[in-house]
mmCIF file of C-alpha atoms in Angstrom:
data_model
loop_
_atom_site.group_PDB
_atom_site.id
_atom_site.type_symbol
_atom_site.label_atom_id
_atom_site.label_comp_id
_atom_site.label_asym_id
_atom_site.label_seq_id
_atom_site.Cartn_x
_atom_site.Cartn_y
_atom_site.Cartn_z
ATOM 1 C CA UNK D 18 -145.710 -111.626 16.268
ATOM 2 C CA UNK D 19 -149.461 -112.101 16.343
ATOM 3 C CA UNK D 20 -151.702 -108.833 17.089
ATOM 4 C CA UNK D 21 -153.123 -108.053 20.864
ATOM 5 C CA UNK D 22 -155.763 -105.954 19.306
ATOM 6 C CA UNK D 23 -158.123 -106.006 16.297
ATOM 7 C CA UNK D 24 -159.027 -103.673 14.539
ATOM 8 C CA UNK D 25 -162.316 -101.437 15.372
ATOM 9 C CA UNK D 26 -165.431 -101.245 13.518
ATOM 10 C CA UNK D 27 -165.825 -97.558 13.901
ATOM 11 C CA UNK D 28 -168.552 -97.914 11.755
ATOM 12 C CA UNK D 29 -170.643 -99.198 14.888
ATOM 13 C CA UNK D 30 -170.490 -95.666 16.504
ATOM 14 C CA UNK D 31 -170.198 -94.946 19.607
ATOM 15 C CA UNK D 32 -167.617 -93.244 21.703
ATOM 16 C CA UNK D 33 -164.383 -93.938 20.522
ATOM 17 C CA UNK D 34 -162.276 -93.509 23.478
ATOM 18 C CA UNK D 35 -164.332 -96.047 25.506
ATOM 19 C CA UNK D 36 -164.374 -98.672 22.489
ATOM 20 C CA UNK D 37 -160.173 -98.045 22.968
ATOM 21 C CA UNK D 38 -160.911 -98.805 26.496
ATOM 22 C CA UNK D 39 -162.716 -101.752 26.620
ATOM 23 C CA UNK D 40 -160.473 -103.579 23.650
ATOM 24 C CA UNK D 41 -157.329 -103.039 25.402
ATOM 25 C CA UNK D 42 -158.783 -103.869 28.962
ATOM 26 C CA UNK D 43 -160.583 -107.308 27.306
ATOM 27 C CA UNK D 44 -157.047 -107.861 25.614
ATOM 28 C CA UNK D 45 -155.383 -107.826 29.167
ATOM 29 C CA UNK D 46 -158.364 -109.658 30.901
ATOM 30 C CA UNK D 47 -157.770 -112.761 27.987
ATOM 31 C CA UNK D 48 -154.157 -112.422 28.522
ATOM 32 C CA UNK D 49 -153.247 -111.585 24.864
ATOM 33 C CA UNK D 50 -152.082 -108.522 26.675
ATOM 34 C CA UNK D 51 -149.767 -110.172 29.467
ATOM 35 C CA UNK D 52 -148.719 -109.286 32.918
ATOM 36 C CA UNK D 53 -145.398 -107.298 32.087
ATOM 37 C CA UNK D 54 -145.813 -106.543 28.541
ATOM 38 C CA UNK D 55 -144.429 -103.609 27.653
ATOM 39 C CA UNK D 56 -146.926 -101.266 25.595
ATOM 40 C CA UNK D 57 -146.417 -98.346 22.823
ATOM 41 C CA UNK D 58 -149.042 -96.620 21.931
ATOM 42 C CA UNK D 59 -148.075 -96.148 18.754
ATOM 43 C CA UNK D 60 -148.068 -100.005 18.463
ATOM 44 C CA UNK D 61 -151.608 -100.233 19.678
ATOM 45 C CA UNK D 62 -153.058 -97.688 17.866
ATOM 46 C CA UNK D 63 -151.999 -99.078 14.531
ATOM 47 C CA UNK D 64 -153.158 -102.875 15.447
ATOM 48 C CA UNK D 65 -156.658 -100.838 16.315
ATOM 49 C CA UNK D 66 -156.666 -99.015 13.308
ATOM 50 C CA UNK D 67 -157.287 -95.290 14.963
ATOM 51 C CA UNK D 68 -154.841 -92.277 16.282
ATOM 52 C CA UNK D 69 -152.653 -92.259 19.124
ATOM 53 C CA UNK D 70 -154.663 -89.928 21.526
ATOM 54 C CA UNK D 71 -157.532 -92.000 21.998
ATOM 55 C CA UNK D 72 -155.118 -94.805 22.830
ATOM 56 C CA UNK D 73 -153.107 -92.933 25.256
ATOM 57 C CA UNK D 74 -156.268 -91.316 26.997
ATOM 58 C CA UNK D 75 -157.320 -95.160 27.348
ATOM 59 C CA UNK D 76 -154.004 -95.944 29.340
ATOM 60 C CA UNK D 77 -154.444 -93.713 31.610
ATOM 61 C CA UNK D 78 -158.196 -94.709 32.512
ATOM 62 C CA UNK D 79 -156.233 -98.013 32.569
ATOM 63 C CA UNK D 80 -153.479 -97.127 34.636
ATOM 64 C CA UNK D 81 -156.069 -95.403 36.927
ATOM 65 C CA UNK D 82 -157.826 -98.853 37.786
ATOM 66 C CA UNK D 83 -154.241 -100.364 38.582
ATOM 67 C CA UNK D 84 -154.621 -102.869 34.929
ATOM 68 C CA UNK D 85 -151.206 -100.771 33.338
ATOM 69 C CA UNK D 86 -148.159 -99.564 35.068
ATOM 70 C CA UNK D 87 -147.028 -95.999 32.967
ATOM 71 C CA UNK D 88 -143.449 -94.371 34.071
ATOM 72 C CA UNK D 89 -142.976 -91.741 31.873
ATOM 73 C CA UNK D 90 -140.133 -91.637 29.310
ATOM 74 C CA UNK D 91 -139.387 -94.865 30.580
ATOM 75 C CA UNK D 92 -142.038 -97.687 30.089
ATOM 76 C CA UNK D 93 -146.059 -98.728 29.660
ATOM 77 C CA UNK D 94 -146.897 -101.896 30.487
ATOM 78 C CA UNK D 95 -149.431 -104.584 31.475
ATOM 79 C CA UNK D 96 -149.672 -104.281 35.879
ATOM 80 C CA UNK D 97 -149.112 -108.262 37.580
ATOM 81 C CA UNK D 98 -151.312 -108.573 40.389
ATOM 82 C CA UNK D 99 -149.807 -109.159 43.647
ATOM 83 C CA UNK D 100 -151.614 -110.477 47.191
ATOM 84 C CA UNK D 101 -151.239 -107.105 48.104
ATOM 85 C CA UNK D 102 -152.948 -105.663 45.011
ATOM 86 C CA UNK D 103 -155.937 -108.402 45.488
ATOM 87 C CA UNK D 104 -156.580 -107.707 48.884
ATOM 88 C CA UNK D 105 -157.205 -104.345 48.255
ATOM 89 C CA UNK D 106 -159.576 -104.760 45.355
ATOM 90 C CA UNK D 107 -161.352 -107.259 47.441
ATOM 91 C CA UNK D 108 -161.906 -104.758 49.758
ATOM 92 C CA UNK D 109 -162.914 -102.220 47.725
ATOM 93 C CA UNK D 110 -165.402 -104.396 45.704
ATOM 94 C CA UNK D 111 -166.963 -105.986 49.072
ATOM 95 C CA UNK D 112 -167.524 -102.576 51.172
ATOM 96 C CA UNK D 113 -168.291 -100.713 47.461
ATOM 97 C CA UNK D 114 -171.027 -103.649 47.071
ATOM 98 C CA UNK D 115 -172.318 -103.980 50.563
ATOM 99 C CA UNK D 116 -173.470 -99.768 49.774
ATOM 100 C CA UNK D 117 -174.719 -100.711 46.566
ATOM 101 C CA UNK D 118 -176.346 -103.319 48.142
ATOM 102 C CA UNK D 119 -178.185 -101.201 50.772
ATOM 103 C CA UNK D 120 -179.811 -98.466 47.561
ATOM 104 C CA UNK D 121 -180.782 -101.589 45.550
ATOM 105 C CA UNK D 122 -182.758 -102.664 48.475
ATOM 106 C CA UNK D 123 -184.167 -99.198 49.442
ATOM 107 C CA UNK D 124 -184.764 -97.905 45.156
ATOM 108 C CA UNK D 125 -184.769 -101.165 43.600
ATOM 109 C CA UNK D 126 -188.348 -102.254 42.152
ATOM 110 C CA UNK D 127 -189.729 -105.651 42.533
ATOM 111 C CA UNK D 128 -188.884 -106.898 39.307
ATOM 112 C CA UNK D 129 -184.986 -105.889 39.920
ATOM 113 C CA UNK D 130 -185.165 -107.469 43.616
ATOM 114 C CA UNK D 131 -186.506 -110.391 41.795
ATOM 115 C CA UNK D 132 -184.110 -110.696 39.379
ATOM 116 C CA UNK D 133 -181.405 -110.164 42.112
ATOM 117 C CA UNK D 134 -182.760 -113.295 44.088
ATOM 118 C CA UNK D 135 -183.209 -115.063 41.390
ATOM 119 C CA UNK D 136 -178.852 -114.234 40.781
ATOM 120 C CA UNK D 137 -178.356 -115.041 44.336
ATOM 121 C CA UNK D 138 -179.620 -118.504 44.138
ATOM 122 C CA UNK D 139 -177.541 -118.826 41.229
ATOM 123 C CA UNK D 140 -174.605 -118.515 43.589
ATOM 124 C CA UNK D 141 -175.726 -120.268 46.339
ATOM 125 C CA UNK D 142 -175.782 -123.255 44.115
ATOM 126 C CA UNK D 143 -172.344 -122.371 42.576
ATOM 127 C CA UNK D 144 -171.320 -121.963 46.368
ATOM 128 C CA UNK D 145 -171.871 -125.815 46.989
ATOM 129 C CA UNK D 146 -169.790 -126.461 44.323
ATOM 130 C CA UNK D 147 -166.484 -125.549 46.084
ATOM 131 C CA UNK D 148 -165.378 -124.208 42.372
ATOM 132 C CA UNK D 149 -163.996 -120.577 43.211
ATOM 133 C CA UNK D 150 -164.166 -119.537 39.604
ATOM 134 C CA UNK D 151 -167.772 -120.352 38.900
ATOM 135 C CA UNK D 152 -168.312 -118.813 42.372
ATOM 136 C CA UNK D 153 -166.783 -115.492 41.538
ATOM 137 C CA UNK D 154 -168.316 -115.416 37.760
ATOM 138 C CA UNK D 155 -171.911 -116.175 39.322
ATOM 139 C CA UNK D 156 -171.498 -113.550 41.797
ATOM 140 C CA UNK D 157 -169.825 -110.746 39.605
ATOM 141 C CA UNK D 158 -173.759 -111.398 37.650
ATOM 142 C CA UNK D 159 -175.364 -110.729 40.585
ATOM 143 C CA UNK D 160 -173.322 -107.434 41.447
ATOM 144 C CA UNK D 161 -174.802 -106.391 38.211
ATOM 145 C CA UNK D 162 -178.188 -106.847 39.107
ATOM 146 C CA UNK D 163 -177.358 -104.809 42.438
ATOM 147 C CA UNK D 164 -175.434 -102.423 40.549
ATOM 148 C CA UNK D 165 -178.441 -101.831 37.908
ATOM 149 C CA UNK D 166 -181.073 -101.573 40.635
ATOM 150 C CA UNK D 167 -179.574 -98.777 43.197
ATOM 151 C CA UNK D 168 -180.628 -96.189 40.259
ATOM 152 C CA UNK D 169 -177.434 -94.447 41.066
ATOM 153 C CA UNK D 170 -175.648 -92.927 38.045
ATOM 154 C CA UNK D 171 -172.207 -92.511 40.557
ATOM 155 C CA UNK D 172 -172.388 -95.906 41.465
ATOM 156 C CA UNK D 173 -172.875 -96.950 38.477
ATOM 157 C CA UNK D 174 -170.248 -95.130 36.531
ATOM 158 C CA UNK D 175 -167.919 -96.350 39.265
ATOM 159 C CA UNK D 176 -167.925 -99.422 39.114
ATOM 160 C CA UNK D 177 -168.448 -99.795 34.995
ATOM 161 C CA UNK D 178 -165.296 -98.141 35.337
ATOM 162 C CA UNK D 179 -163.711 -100.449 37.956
ATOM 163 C CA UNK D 180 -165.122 -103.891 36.794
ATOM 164 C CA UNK D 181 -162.234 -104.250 34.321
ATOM 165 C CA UNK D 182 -159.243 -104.630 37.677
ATOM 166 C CA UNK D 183 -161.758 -106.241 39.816
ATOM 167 C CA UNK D 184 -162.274 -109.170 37.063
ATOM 168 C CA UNK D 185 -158.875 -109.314 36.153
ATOM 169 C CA UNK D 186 -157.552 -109.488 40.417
ATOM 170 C CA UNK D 187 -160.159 -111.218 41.963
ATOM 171 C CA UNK D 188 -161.262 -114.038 39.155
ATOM 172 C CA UNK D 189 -159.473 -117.267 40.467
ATOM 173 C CA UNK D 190 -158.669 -116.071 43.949
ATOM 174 C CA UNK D 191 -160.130 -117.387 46.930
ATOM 175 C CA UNK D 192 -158.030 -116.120 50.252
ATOM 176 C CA UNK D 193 -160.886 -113.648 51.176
ATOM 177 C CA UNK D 194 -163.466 -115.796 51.124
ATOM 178 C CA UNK D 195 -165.025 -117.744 54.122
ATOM 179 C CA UNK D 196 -164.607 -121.157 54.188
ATOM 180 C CA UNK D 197 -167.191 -123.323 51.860
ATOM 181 C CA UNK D 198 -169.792 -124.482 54.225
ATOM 182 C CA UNK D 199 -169.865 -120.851 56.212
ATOM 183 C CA UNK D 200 -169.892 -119.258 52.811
ATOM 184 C CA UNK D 201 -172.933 -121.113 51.723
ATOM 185 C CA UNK D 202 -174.876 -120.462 54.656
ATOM 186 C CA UNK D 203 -173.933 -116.857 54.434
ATOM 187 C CA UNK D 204 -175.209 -116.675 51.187
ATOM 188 C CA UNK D 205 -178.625 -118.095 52.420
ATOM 189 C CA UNK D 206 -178.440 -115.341 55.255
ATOM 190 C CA UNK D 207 -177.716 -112.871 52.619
ATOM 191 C CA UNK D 208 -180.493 -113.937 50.341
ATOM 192 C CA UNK D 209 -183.038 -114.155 52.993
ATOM 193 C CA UNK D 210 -182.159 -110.312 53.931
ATOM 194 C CA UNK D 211 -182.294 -109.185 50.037
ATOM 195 C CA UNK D 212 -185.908 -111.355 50.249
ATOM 196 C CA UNK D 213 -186.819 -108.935 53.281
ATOM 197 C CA UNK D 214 -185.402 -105.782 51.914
ATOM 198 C CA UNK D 215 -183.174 -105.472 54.880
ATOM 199 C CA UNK D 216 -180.055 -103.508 53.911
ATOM 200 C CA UNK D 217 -178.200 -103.315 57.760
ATOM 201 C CA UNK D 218 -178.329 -107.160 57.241
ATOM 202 C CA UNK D 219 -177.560 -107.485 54.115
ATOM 203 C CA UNK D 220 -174.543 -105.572 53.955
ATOM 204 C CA UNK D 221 -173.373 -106.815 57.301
ATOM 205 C CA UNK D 222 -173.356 -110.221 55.753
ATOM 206 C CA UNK D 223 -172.096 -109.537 52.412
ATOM 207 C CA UNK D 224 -168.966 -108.103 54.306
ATOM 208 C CA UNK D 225 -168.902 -111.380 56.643
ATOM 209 C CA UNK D 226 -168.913 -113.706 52.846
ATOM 210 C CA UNK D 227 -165.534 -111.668 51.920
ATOM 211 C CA UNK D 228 -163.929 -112.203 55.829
ATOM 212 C CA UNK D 229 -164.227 -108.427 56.460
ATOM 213 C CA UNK D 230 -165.570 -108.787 59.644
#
């Protein structure tokens, strides 16, 4: 059978345990890693070419983020999403990004509020579209930019850590979104606040675009 993983360059540097982390998470994100698959991390350690601790340290940081299922003794394996599972990182990512949202606006300089309007129109356009995907990749580029600008190493760190799950639940599913025509026009509402620097609105709105209000 064909390897998930390839081997690292460790001669890149870096911190190993987060290059672990990021090849196994893009390995389940591409699906060479499937929903079910069973994991050992003996398995994956040899296919990455390094020792088993990093590997298991990088299951649990996966297993954390809801990506891999672990039941000790018994089984490690690749999580499958579920409504249930979706819902909730909807949730998390529109109420987590409506905050980040509000420091962006109030520590953000002009060039990062720039370069956040200039990602919003990106997905208004993409909004007009009716395609969901190209929706949610345009927006998950302008959560960057908001990300970037609040100047907030928690925030930051958080959601580095969380963009893995919310990429891998959220990319191709629509349910929590308004319908197209409200969701474009909320996304001119939202842009208009960002334009203003007006975080109550801005946040209020994001949370209307993801039916949370």
């Amino acid at each position: 059978m064909t390897a998930a993983l390839e081997p690292l360059d460790l001669s890149r540097g870096g911190i190993l345990g987060d290059q672990v982390y990021e090849s196994i998470a893009t390995a389940i994100l591409t699906g060479r890693l499937a929903a079910g698959q069973r994991m050992r991390d003996v398995d994956l350690a040899a296919e990455l070419g390094v020792s088993r601790t990093p590997v298991r340290e990088a299951l649990q940081r996966l297993e954390r983020i809801g990506l891999v299922e672990i039941a000790v003794g018994r089984y490690t394996r690749v999580s499958t999403p579920d409504d249930e599972l979706r819902q909730h990182t909807a949730e998390f990512t529109a109420y987590f990004m409506g905050n980040a949202l509000r420091l962006a606006l109030a520590h953000g300089t002009d060039a990062e509020l720039a370069g956040i309007l200039e990602a919003c129109d990106r997905v208004i356009e993409a909004s007009k579209t009716g395609d969901g995907v190209v929706l949610f990749e345009t927006s998950t580029l302008m959560f960057m930019e908001i990300t970037r600008a609040t100047h907030n190493r928690l925030f930051r760190g958080i959601i580095r850590e969380a963009q893995h799950a919310i990429a891998r639940n959220l990319h191709g599913w629509d349910p929590f979104m308004r319908e197209p025509l409200l969701r474009t026009e909320g996304y001119v509402r939202l842009r208009e606040a960002i334009a203003a620097r007006d975080g109550d609105t801005a946040e209020a709105t994001l949370r209307y675009l993801h039916a949370l209000v």
